[in-house]
XYZ file of C-alpha atoms in Angstrom:
708
model
C 29.950 -5.360 30.036
C 27.939 -8.060 27.286
C 25.593 -9.540 28.709
C 25.856 -13.127 26.351
C 22.297 -14.133 24.955
C 20.874 -17.278 25.101
C 19.897 -19.493 21.866
C 16.581 -18.735 21.307
C 17.355 -15.132 21.439
C 20.103 -15.230 18.881
C 17.554 -17.128 17.197
C 15.324 -14.957 17.813
C 17.349 -11.158 17.523
C 19.140 -12.808 14.250
C 16.158 -13.857 12.098
C 13.805 -11.565 12.707
C 13.977 -8.703 9.342
C 11.113 -11.650 7.755
C 8.970 -11.374 11.331
C 7.139 -8.282 9.577
C 3.863 -6.774 11.686
C 0.703 -5.945 9.560
C -1.483 -3.611 10.908
C -3.762 -1.267 8.773
C -5.316 1.391 9.448
C -8.266 3.777 8.386
C -7.411 6.813 8.433
C -8.966 10.201 7.501
C -6.324 13.072 8.231
C -6.121 17.089 6.811
C -4.110 16.271 4.351
C -4.416 19.866 3.920
C -2.122 22.964 5.028
C -3.649 24.827 7.340
C -2.635 27.923 6.883
C -1.274 30.727 9.699
C 0.153 33.700 9.721
C 3.695 33.819 10.523
C 4.811 33.574 14.500
C 7.584 35.071 16.522
C 8.137 31.630 18.232
C 8.084 27.822 17.428
C 4.973 27.772 20.706
C 2.667 30.159 18.479
C 3.499 28.903 15.007
C 2.537 24.836 16.497
C -0.569 26.260 18.218
C -1.308 28.531 15.495
C -0.678 25.692 12.662
C -3.173 23.583 14.741
C -6.120 26.338 14.347
C -9.287 26.894 16.647
C -11.506 24.277 16.883
C -13.809 23.820 14.175
C -17.077 24.990 16.002
C -15.566 28.302 16.804
C -15.103 28.545 12.679
C -16.939 31.351 11.040
C -17.691 30.334 7.299
C -16.867 33.479 5.844
C -13.587 34.255 8.701
C -11.147 32.307 7.414
C -9.812 30.840 4.061
C -12.160 27.500 2.419
C -8.903 25.357 3.731
C -8.794 25.893 6.908
C -12.791 25.388 7.196
C -12.377 22.318 5.346
C -9.201 20.285 6.784
C -10.931 20.397 10.436
C -8.475 16.802 11.149
C -5.623 16.802 12.842
C -3.369 13.541 14.691
C -3.645 15.993 17.257
C -5.888 13.243 19.276
C -9.068 14.421 18.057
C -8.714 14.130 14.510
C -9.980 17.169 13.371
C -7.650 21.020 14.291
C -6.871 21.691 18.004
C -4.135 23.856 19.533
C -1.766 22.071 21.152
C -1.770 23.598 24.253
C -5.161 21.702 24.216
C -4.756 18.411 22.994
C -5.511 15.823 26.208
C -2.402 14.022 24.798
C 1.093 14.030 24.421
C 1.865 16.073 21.351
C 4.968 17.751 19.202
C 4.732 20.043 16.243
C 8.007 20.056 13.943
C 7.431 23.156 11.985
C 8.224 24.336 8.388
C 10.160 27.253 10.737
C 12.523 23.896 12.836
C 12.481 21.618 9.290
C 14.370 25.093 7.289
C 16.535 25.487 10.375
C 17.230 21.923 10.611
C 20.637 20.183 10.172
C 19.378 17.292 8.609
C 19.180 15.734 4.993
C 16.133 12.892 5.798
C 12.676 12.809 8.049
C 14.294 10.154 11.181
C 16.745 13.083 11.086
C 14.689 15.980 11.927
C 12.849 13.154 14.369
C 15.602 13.314 16.697
C 15.650 15.828 18.866
C 10.979 15.410 19.693
C 11.004 14.392 22.949
C 9.541 10.071 23.650
C 11.000 9.346 19.749
C 14.208 6.940 19.352
C 16.372 7.802 16.385
C 19.174 5.632 15.187
C 21.023 4.616 12.134
C 21.780 1.122 11.381
C 22.478 -0.149 8.214
C 23.249 1.434 4.856
C 20.108 3.586 3.970
C 17.987 2.213 6.812
C 16.627 4.062 10.469
C 15.029 2.783 13.409
C 12.602 5.037 14.161
C 9.838 4.247 17.647
C 8.527 5.937 20.391
C 8.549 4.769 23.958
C 10.065 1.491 23.470
C 10.654 -1.776 20.765
C 13.049 0.387 19.012
C 13.838 -1.934 15.562
C 14.343 -1.946 11.302
C 10.724 -2.937 11.724
C 9.759 -1.147 14.957
C 5.946 -2.298 14.062
C 4.430 -0.398 16.752
C 5.108 3.455 15.368
C 2.213 4.638 12.955
C 2.954 6.798 9.884
C 1.105 8.683 7.621
C 1.329 11.057 4.569
C -1.497 13.175 4.142
C -3.495 11.034 4.920
C -1.808 7.687 3.332
C -0.582 4.951 5.611
C 3.350 4.811 5.189
C 3.138 1.375 6.426
C 4.209 -1.730 4.946
C 2.008 -4.482 4.452
C 4.996 -6.995 4.050
C 7.562 -4.960 6.961
C 5.120 -5.342 9.375
C 6.981 -0.536 9.189
C 8.434 1.551 7.549
C 11.309 1.796 5.412
C 12.058 5.123 5.846
C 14.925 5.029 3.568
C 12.349 5.146 0.552
C 10.158 8.216 2.611
C 12.088 11.411 -0.624
C 10.339 14.329 0.105
C 12.085 17.804 0.000
C 11.642 19.774 2.598
C 10.262 22.595 1.251
C 6.582 20.936 0.263
C 6.283 20.345 4.377
C 4.352 21.779 5.855
C 4.280 20.576 9.781
C 5.409 17.027 11.388
C 2.922 15.872 13.996
C 4.120 14.201 16.552
C 1.709 12.055 19.000
C 3.038 9.602 21.745
C 1.532 7.067 22.741
C -1.781 5.105 21.838
C -4.263 6.324 18.402
C -5.912 3.693 17.647
C -9.668 5.084 19.260
C -9.416 6.556 15.730
C -6.717 5.009 13.684
C -6.872 2.017 14.100
C -4.231 -1.745 15.342
C -0.874 -0.095 15.186
C -1.292 2.870 16.181
C -0.078 1.851 19.605
C 3.455 3.498 20.117
C 2.659 6.714 18.288
C 1.781 8.575 15.301
C 3.351 10.335 13.449
C 1.736 12.262 10.078
C 3.758 14.073 8.172
C 1.453 17.270 5.832
C 2.470 18.806 2.989
C 1.421 22.227 2.024
C -1.934 23.105 0.141
C -0.476 23.640 -2.941
C -1.551 27.320 -3.649
C 0.547 28.239 -0.838
C 3.753 26.761 -3.337
C 2.817 29.296 -6.135
C 7.059 29.370 -7.412
C 10.076 27.099 -7.756
C 12.118 26.292 -5.183
C 15.464 24.369 -5.775
C 18.201 23.142 -3.346
C 21.254 21.587 -3.389
C 23.681 19.760 -0.943
C 26.989 18.181 -1.269
C 29.029 16.689 1.550
C 31.668 14.682 2.531
C 28.849 11.702 2.515
C 25.791 12.166 0.585
C 24.897 13.955 -2.481
C 21.318 15.108 -3.222
C 19.460 17.279 -5.327
C 15.619 18.597 -5.174
C 13.504 20.681 -6.777
C 9.488 21.839 -6.539
C 7.834 24.024 -8.038
C 4.173 24.948 -8.470
C 1.578 27.766 -10.423
C -1.991 28.751 -10.239
C -4.313 27.029 -13.747
C -7.147 28.928 -12.046
C -8.153 31.164 -9.183
C -9.593 27.466 -7.517
C -7.037 25.814 -8.866
C -3.134 24.781 -8.137
C -1.009 22.523 -8.595
C 1.899 21.405 -7.582
C 5.526 19.090 -9.066
C 8.902 18.176 -7.345
C 11.331 15.488 -7.971
C 14.378 14.386 -5.600
C 17.570 13.006 -6.262
C 20.040 11.250 -3.098
C 23.140 9.257 -3.179
C 24.663 8.186 -0.007
C 28.167 6.373 0.468
C 26.861 4.615 3.717
C 28.272 3.759 7.180
C 31.349 2.409 8.400
C 33.100 -0.603 9.542
C 34.910 -0.564 12.978
C 37.709 0.788 11.389
C 36.813 3.522 10.165
C 36.052 1.435 6.259
C 34.405 1.314 3.320
C 30.794 -1.603 4.094
C 29.107 -0.946 1.517
C 29.263 0.760 -1.929
C 26.377 2.930 -2.361
C 22.915 4.311 -1.172
C 20.900 6.379 -4.310
C 16.881 6.461 -4.813
C 14.901 9.410 -6.436
C 11.513 10.533 -6.036
C 8.733 12.280 -8.106
C 5.490 13.561 -7.274
C 2.970 15.523 -8.327
C -0.501 17.255 -6.107
C -3.302 19.224 -6.668
C -5.872 20.805 -5.332
C -9.130 22.143 -6.900
C -12.511 24.246 -5.045
C -14.555 24.128 -7.414
C -17.563 25.816 -4.991
C -17.066 27.826 -1.406
C -18.667 24.990 0.667
C -16.200 22.419 -1.492
C -12.630 21.045 -2.035
C -10.566 18.640 -3.366
C -7.533 17.222 -3.832
C -5.611 14.860 -5.442
C -1.890 13.268 -5.560
C 0.282 10.869 -7.685
C 4.493 10.184 -6.570
C 6.929 7.639 -7.674
C 9.833 6.229 -6.425
C 12.543 4.161 -7.158
C 16.286 2.735 -5.237
C 19.163 0.680 -4.772
C 21.635 0.103 -2.032
C 23.769 -2.299 -0.838
C 23.765 -3.880 2.405
C 25.816 -5.145 5.012
C 25.819 -8.953 5.385
C 26.177 -11.693 6.671
C 24.984 -14.908 4.958
C 24.867 -18.425 6.766
C 26.567 -20.658 4.548
C 24.416 -23.996 3.967
C 26.786 -26.760 3.955
C 26.772 -28.094 7.673
C 30.015 -29.332 7.526
C 31.536 -25.814 6.757
C 29.522 -23.951 9.251
C 29.926 -20.288 9.778
C 29.003 -16.624 7.512
C 30.673 -15.161 4.362
C 30.032 -11.348 5.367
C 28.717 -9.795 1.763
C 27.631 -6.610 0.338
C 23.987 -8.123 -0.586
C 22.270 -6.219 -3.080
C 18.694 -4.387 -2.585
C 15.843 -2.311 -4.212
C 12.423 -0.529 -4.275
C 10.030 0.552 -6.528
C 6.952 2.079 -5.681
C 4.120 4.317 -6.629
C 0.458 6.038 -5.075
C -2.184 7.917 -5.771
C -4.847 9.512 -3.669
C -8.191 11.389 -3.996
C -9.986 12.869 -1.317
C -13.239 15.242 -1.170
C -14.293 17.572 1.460
C -17.435 19.043 1.547
C -18.664 21.767 4.007
C -22.567 20.903 4.636
C -23.195 23.724 7.203
C -21.065 25.376 10.045
C -21.548 22.195 12.219
C -21.641 18.984 10.225
C -18.561 18.475 7.235
C -17.741 14.762 5.594
C -14.128 14.218 3.984
C -14.117 10.828 1.505
C -10.356 9.130 0.238
C -9.683 6.827 -1.302
C -6.058 5.543 -2.541
C -3.640 2.896 -4.133
C -0.377 1.781 -3.300
C 2.420 -0.136 -4.555
C 5.557 -1.419 -3.278
C 8.250 -3.309 -4.794
C 11.493 -4.650 -3.002
C 13.771 -6.447 -2.364
C 15.105 -6.675 0.588
C 18.287 -8.897 2.332
C 17.348 -12.414 3.313
C 14.334 -13.216 0.873
C 14.531 -11.628 -3.672
C 11.571 -9.951 -3.943
C 7.922 -8.245 -1.574
C 5.259 -7.327 -4.092
C 2.567 -4.905 -2.192
C -1.127 -3.543 -3.288
C -3.195 -1.336 -0.688
C -6.757 -0.075 -1.910
C -7.909 1.954 0.764
C -11.134 4.294 1.428
C -12.203 6.126 3.590
C -15.467 8.416 5.477
C -15.361 10.760 8.172
C -18.101 12.623 8.853
C -17.921 16.265 11.512
C -20.581 16.851 14.039
C -21.521 19.213 15.937
C -24.810 19.551 17.600
C -24.308 22.035 19.834
C -22.344 24.306 22.303
C -21.131 20.317 24.155
C -20.658 18.085 21.989
C -17.907 17.454 18.546
C -18.656 14.744 17.290
C -16.630 12.423 14.960
C -17.657 9.407 13.160
C -16.398 7.076 10.564
C -16.015 4.032 8.640
C -13.412 2.234 6.608
C -12.488 -0.010 3.749
C -9.146 -1.551 2.871
C -7.485 -4.477 1.151
C -4.053 -5.755 1.117
C -2.901 -8.096 -1.579
C 1.360 -9.496 -0.691
C 3.080 -11.971 -2.806
C 6.542 -12.236 -1.439
C 9.748 -15.264 -2.619
C 10.488 -18.334 -1.055
C 15.002 -18.245 -1.040
C 17.016 -21.318 1.195
C 16.891 -18.761 3.790
C 12.985 -17.855 4.365
C 10.449 -20.067 3.083
C 6.850 -19.491 2.523
C 3.632 -22.077 2.832
C 1.934 -19.296 0.992
C 3.333 -17.280 -1.191
C 0.560 -14.660 -2.145
C -2.066 -14.090 0.357
C -5.107 -11.503 0.153
C -6.069 -9.917 3.995
C -9.203 -7.807 4.071
C -10.251 -4.727 6.627
C -13.303 -2.729 7.389
C -13.796 -0.409 9.976
C -16.301 2.332 12.081
C -15.177 4.643 15.056
C -16.832 7.510 17.297
C -15.488 9.569 19.234
C -17.657 12.330 21.602
C -14.872 15.597 22.485
C -17.678 16.576 25.333
C -17.087 20.160 27.175
C -18.529 19.945 30.416
C -17.766 22.986 31.647
C -16.928 25.387 28.987
C -13.090 26.728 28.117
C -12.099 24.422 31.466
C -13.216 20.791 31.712
C -12.957 18.174 28.447
C -13.651 14.474 28.378
C -13.280 13.198 25.027
C -14.422 9.689 25.155
C -14.063 7.066 21.684
C -13.780 3.574 20.059
C -12.574 2.000 16.912
C -13.895 -1.500 15.999
C -11.925 -3.034 13.716
C -12.998 -6.920 11.331
C -9.979 -8.397 9.681
C -9.823 -12.248 8.082
C -7.137 -13.732 10.392
C -7.482 -11.936 13.818
C -11.831 -11.508 14.106
C -13.012 -8.997 15.815
C -10.403 -5.936 17.238
C -11.441 -3.585 19.581
C -9.653 -0.111 20.260
C -11.333 2.148 22.755
C -10.122 5.261 25.167
C -10.957 7.628 27.570
C -9.263 11.452 27.167
C -10.077 13.877 30.137
C -8.534 17.755 30.195
C -8.533 20.673 32.579
C -7.708 23.780 32.236
C -6.462 24.657 35.521
C -6.460 28.301 35.474
C -4.302 31.016 32.981
C -1.158 28.864 32.004
C -2.228 26.052 33.838
C -3.322 22.629 32.146
C -4.275 19.113 33.031
C -4.740 15.619 31.137
C -5.168 12.341 31.343
C -5.413 9.564 29.400
C -6.286 5.743 28.922
C -6.721 4.102 25.939
C -6.152 0.173 24.905
C -4.740 -0.472 21.924
C -3.480 -3.407 19.740
C -0.628 -4.892 17.190
C -1.736 -7.272 14.119
C 0.771 -9.961 13.323
C 1.716 -9.766 9.358
C 1.395 -12.643 6.956
C 5.088 -13.806 7.343
C 4.186 -14.005 11.364
C 1.970 -16.846 10.363
C 3.271 -18.591 6.997
C 6.853 -18.034 7.173
C 9.770 -20.389 8.610
C 13.110 -18.981 8.710
C 16.459 -19.550 9.169
C 19.368 -17.234 9.210
C 21.930 -17.540 11.711
C 23.866 -20.213 12.808
C 25.112 -20.593 16.537
C 28.716 -22.181 15.987
C 30.333 -24.477 18.813
C 32.471 -22.561 21.636
C 30.327 -19.562 21.476
C 28.667 -18.508 24.601
C 25.217 -19.369 23.398
C 26.164 -23.056 21.839
C 27.619 -25.049 23.962
C 27.204 -28.230 22.275
C 30.608 -29.124 20.211
C 27.922 -29.357 17.194
C 26.409 -26.026 15.200
C 22.809 -24.928 16.056
C 20.344 -23.513 12.626
C 17.506 -21.889 15.006
C 14.623 -22.565 12.596
C 12.086 -20.022 13.458
C 8.125 -21.268 12.261
C 5.078 -18.600 12.125
C 1.471 -19.606 13.354
C -1.398 -19.316 11.660
C -3.898 -18.718 14.072
C -1.273 -15.568 15.799
C -3.717 -13.686 17.572
C -3.208 -9.460 17.983
C -0.720 -7.754 21.083
C -2.735 -5.802 23.569
C -1.273 -2.556 24.924
C -3.570 -0.848 28.239
C -1.793 2.801 28.414
C -2.113 5.020 31.466
C -1.162 8.474 30.191
C -1.234 11.851 31.925
C 0.317 15.332 31.801
C 1.035 18.547 32.241
C 1.565 21.804 30.509
C 2.690 24.547 32.553
C 3.956 28.888 30.964
C 6.593 29.423 33.099
C 8.356 33.570 32.508
C 7.237 35.377 29.914
C 7.601 33.392 26.570
C 9.026 30.378 29.003
C 6.823 26.568 28.504
C 6.962 23.287 30.710
C 5.112 21.200 28.712
C 5.723 17.677 30.312
C 3.998 13.714 30.331
C 4.367 10.719 32.198
C 2.998 6.849 30.663
C 2.386 3.766 32.499
C 1.931 0.969 29.299
C 0.705 -2.587 30.282
C 1.441 -4.896 26.973
C 0.038 -8.806 26.931
C 0.964 -11.231 23.599
C 4.048 -10.085 23.012
C 5.695 -11.909 19.979
C 8.027 -14.834 21.387
C 9.563 -17.267 19.959
C 8.432 -21.193 21.677
C 11.043 -23.633 21.040
C 8.822 -27.294 20.039
C 12.185 -29.460 19.755
C 15.380 -30.610 17.985
C 16.298 -32.651 14.533
C 19.698 -33.354 13.887
C 21.065 -32.761 10.674
C 22.606 -36.139 9.364
C 25.208 -36.170 6.525
C 25.467 -39.453 4.070
C 29.606 -39.993 3.941
C 29.522 -39.025 7.883
C 27.488 -41.138 10.442
C 27.259 -39.478 13.041
C 24.997 -35.996 13.084
C 26.831 -33.019 12.464
C 24.678 -29.775 13.246
C 20.631 -29.883 14.815
C 17.662 -27.558 13.867
C 16.115 -26.016 16.580
C 13.446 -25.310 16.499
C 10.576 -21.760 17.360
C 7.057 -21.142 16.899
C 6.245 -17.255 16.436
C 3.906 -18.166 18.618
C 4.959 -17.302 22.391
C 2.888 -14.644 24.104
C 5.179 -12.670 26.839
C 4.165 -9.940 28.786
C 6.346 -6.277 29.570
C 5.558 -2.980 31.153
C 7.095 -0.296 30.209
C 7.040 3.219 31.869
C 8.914 7.111 31.886
C 8.125 10.329 30.940
C 9.061 13.219 28.627
C 9.504 16.436 29.610
C 9.753 19.616 26.974
C 11.002 23.609 28.083
C 11.385 26.165 25.904
C 11.506 29.829 25.683
C 13.117 32.786 24.487
C 16.736 33.592 26.245
C 16.790 36.708 23.811
C 15.526 38.313 21.415
C 16.453 36.924 18.528
C 17.720 33.641 20.135
C 15.215 30.793 21.540
C 16.277 27.645 22.459
C 14.683 24.137 23.327
C 15.566 21.661 26.356
C 14.240 18.209 26.472
C 14.946 14.911 28.661
C 13.108 11.694 27.907
C 12.987 8.829 30.499
C 11.658 4.178 29.510
C 12.131 1.398 31.760
C 10.922 -1.952 31.339
C 10.486 -5.101 33.098
C 9.813 -8.261 31.504
C 7.809 -11.379 31.969
C 9.004 -14.319 33.258
C 8.824 -17.251 30.812
C 6.724 -20.088 33.011
C 10.003 -22.801 31.396
C 13.191 -20.731 32.867
C 11.302 -18.141 35.105
C 14.157 -15.684 33.363
C 12.916 -13.002 31.384
C 10.639 -13.634 28.032
C 13.710 -13.089 25.183
C 11.172 -10.598 23.213
C 12.070 -10.412 19.064
C 11.908 -6.978 19.785
C 13.409 -6.688 22.659
C 13.578 -3.197 24.994
C 17.064 -3.367 24.933
C 17.592 -1.770 21.730
C 15.869 1.773 23.245
C 17.395 4.393 25.160
C 16.349 4.585 28.702
C 17.960 8.138 28.666
C 17.835 10.612 26.393
C 18.837 14.736 26.574
C 18.378 17.172 23.593
C 19.484 20.781 23.331
C 18.397 23.172 20.394
C 19.386 26.643 19.932
C 18.169 29.788 16.907
C 20.473 32.197 17.258
C 19.998 35.279 14.566
C 23.287 36.881 14.674
C 21.687 39.248 11.708
C 18.829 40.093 9.651
C 20.858 37.576 7.393
C 23.345 34.871 9.209
C 21.800 32.683 11.609
C 23.259 29.779 13.544
C 21.242 26.962 14.790
C 22.701 23.993 17.000
C 21.470 21.001 17.651
C 23.194 18.677 20.665
C 22.138 15.759 22.087
C 22.969 12.369 24.489
C 21.337 9.342 23.704
C 22.764 5.782 27.189
C 23.895 2.868 25.926
C 21.944 -0.304 24.558
C 21.845 -3.881 24.272
C 24.000 -3.122 27.982
C 26.203 -1.706 26.291
C 27.107 -3.827 23.293
C 26.835 0.644 22.019
C 27.718 2.517 23.870
C 25.933 5.491 24.422
C 27.100 8.903 23.086
C 26.221 12.336 22.937
C 26.454 14.285 19.182
C 26.688 18.204 17.857
C 24.568 19.041 14.462
C 25.463 22.740 13.450
C 24.087 24.677 10.415
C 25.712 28.151 9.853
C 22.860 30.086 7.428
C 23.544 33.313 5.559
C 21.201 34.967 3.262
C 22.871 38.010 1.289
C 18.647 37.697 -0.603
C 15.372 36.986 -0.362
C 15.484 33.770 -2.220
C 18.382 32.705 -2.052
C 20.179 30.427 1.185
C 23.717 29.049 1.189
C 24.681 27.182 4.999
C 27.334 25.073 6.174
C 26.481 22.058 7.587
C 28.155 19.613 9.901
C 26.717 16.880 11.682
C 27.835 14.732 14.642
C 31.538 16.880 14.983
C 32.385 15.657 18.318
C 33.787 11.824 16.942
C 35.000 10.910 14.085
C 32.110 7.989 14.063
C 29.891 6.249 16.365
C 27.673 3.197 16.654
C 24.069 3.964 16.771
C 22.267 0.414 16.730
C 22.833 -3.003 16.013
C 20.582 -5.380 13.612
C 19.054 -7.273 15.650
C 17.148 -8.630 12.833
C 19.656 -11.172 10.169
C 23.250 -11.143 11.016
C 25.180 -8.150 9.575
C 28.312 -6.433 10.829
C 28.424 -3.093 13.024
C 27.419 0.555 10.920
C 29.480 2.939 11.913
C 27.767 6.628 11.537
C 31.122 9.059 9.804
C 31.698 12.673 11.287
C 29.799 14.600 8.074
C 30.540 18.237 6.620
C 27.874 18.976 3.480
C 27.199 22.884 1.838
C 23.566 23.223 0.961
C 22.430 25.847 -0.979
C 18.630 26.972 -1.676
C 17.191 29.407 -4.227
C 13.085 29.741 -4.659
C 12.268 32.365 -7.527
């Protein structure tokens, strides 16, 4: 049964599309891909992609890019085997990507243990790790080749803008749990790093076309060598989507359409240097189903509309990596990004980011492996006030400085390792932020390893949390949340001195090789959050009408300065192996539990702005890769997601399948079905602004990939 929402909770969930949380990160990432030979299983491929420790490499034994690409998001900012990481790490390999039924990057992440993915409106996805899911999940850091795509104005990731050809993605590294000691603020619940291929690995042309019952897309990528040391790649992607459906199967919106073009150049001027330059441009237009609040108190209520939105964006990035000697290397990265986006509820937001980062990796001896870095970032945000969203400051500039140090200490060679480190950041609105961590890794014996970690991470408040007043909803008379005979209009007010949210996280896990070809990976966690974003009531104000000698409504004012406590705990398990020759399987299970501290005024649990009820307590997944013959493949994935919001979003089970035929080298034809078990399903409800429930329909599609 649906539990009634209180006035404060309704106000929070309905209006917070604009309570955006800024979390700049000074991250230096190995954007160039790590080359590896093909492996026989996903586990072997992931290990080869991660590579060996940098100190064990000889300068002339491997390609230069393997030497210079010493970092990854797998905990240590360097190439490290997944099996030897003191964290919960999962790698979505190129093989997994090419054999998936997914057409978007969020769909690729659906079966990663601990990752929550839901489609909620036209073109929009809610993606997070270990709780607090929403359209603007604000505790998850996402990067593409070392460039953060976390948006300063939206305090999250616009996943619909992430249009990359799947053929160009080398791998997607997912770290569940805090990564703030290296990556900084906003790397609270996890880190996702999308790494594209080195351009020398794409010296051909690849075209992909997909036509389905609800969407159509096409991509093209072309790479070539200009000389023995200089290569490049260009790409283009176009996507059109009809959007989601209402409860009766009717159309809710007209379209989502977008395109992206880009290029990457890799240059090796000397045997000790590598240079990468890249640039991307994207644009899109979309309709969002929206319940628009009537502004007249004499006629309270909503009018359903399809709000028009759109975006234009570009970014440029340069990175220079230098191998000083076999014990010392450094990397300098600079990028600039720009976004102009029109979204529901406000006229437009323009964001500019200029980021510079210097990282040094030093291996002084066999015991210590040290990473040190410095970074600086400037964020320029502009927005426009509307009747629903009023800003006390329309333009703002935030500046950040940061530094980190981490020492990977080998206490017993190849057996016991201790990693300690911290990141110190200084911004001009919350001051200094200190984010330390300690991790231990123990190899008990052949095929068995244990690890544990303690970390502190912060999420910094966005500009709009500090300077905005939001009024998007009304509590109508007779609603469970409003016992009064008058409509109540909540107003959410920013707090200029809002402090950062804090997480203290405890993690532990083990990895074990079972029978031949089978492995088990289990990770558990306990997260203690403080100063979470919650509403603080400040009073009521009557709305008077000049034609009626009595109030016609009430304004209910809340500050965004509430500070709530919460705890989450759970575990994730992944079992994978080979059933028979040409048939591999992965089974995963994730469990999440939580409790929220009491509100001192009511004694009831705080009603968080980003509630935990939007995260499933249980997720199960089963993925199968079957080679029916040398040129026929059948890949399926089955997943179960438990209910959300006390049953307002029912539990569902979904089956996706992909049947692929490869008549010759370079040509692939596939039939794809998604959501095959139901006509349509509800995956999420929009808790950030009023919108009708949007249902994901069953879809079928045909896809052709041609490499030439």
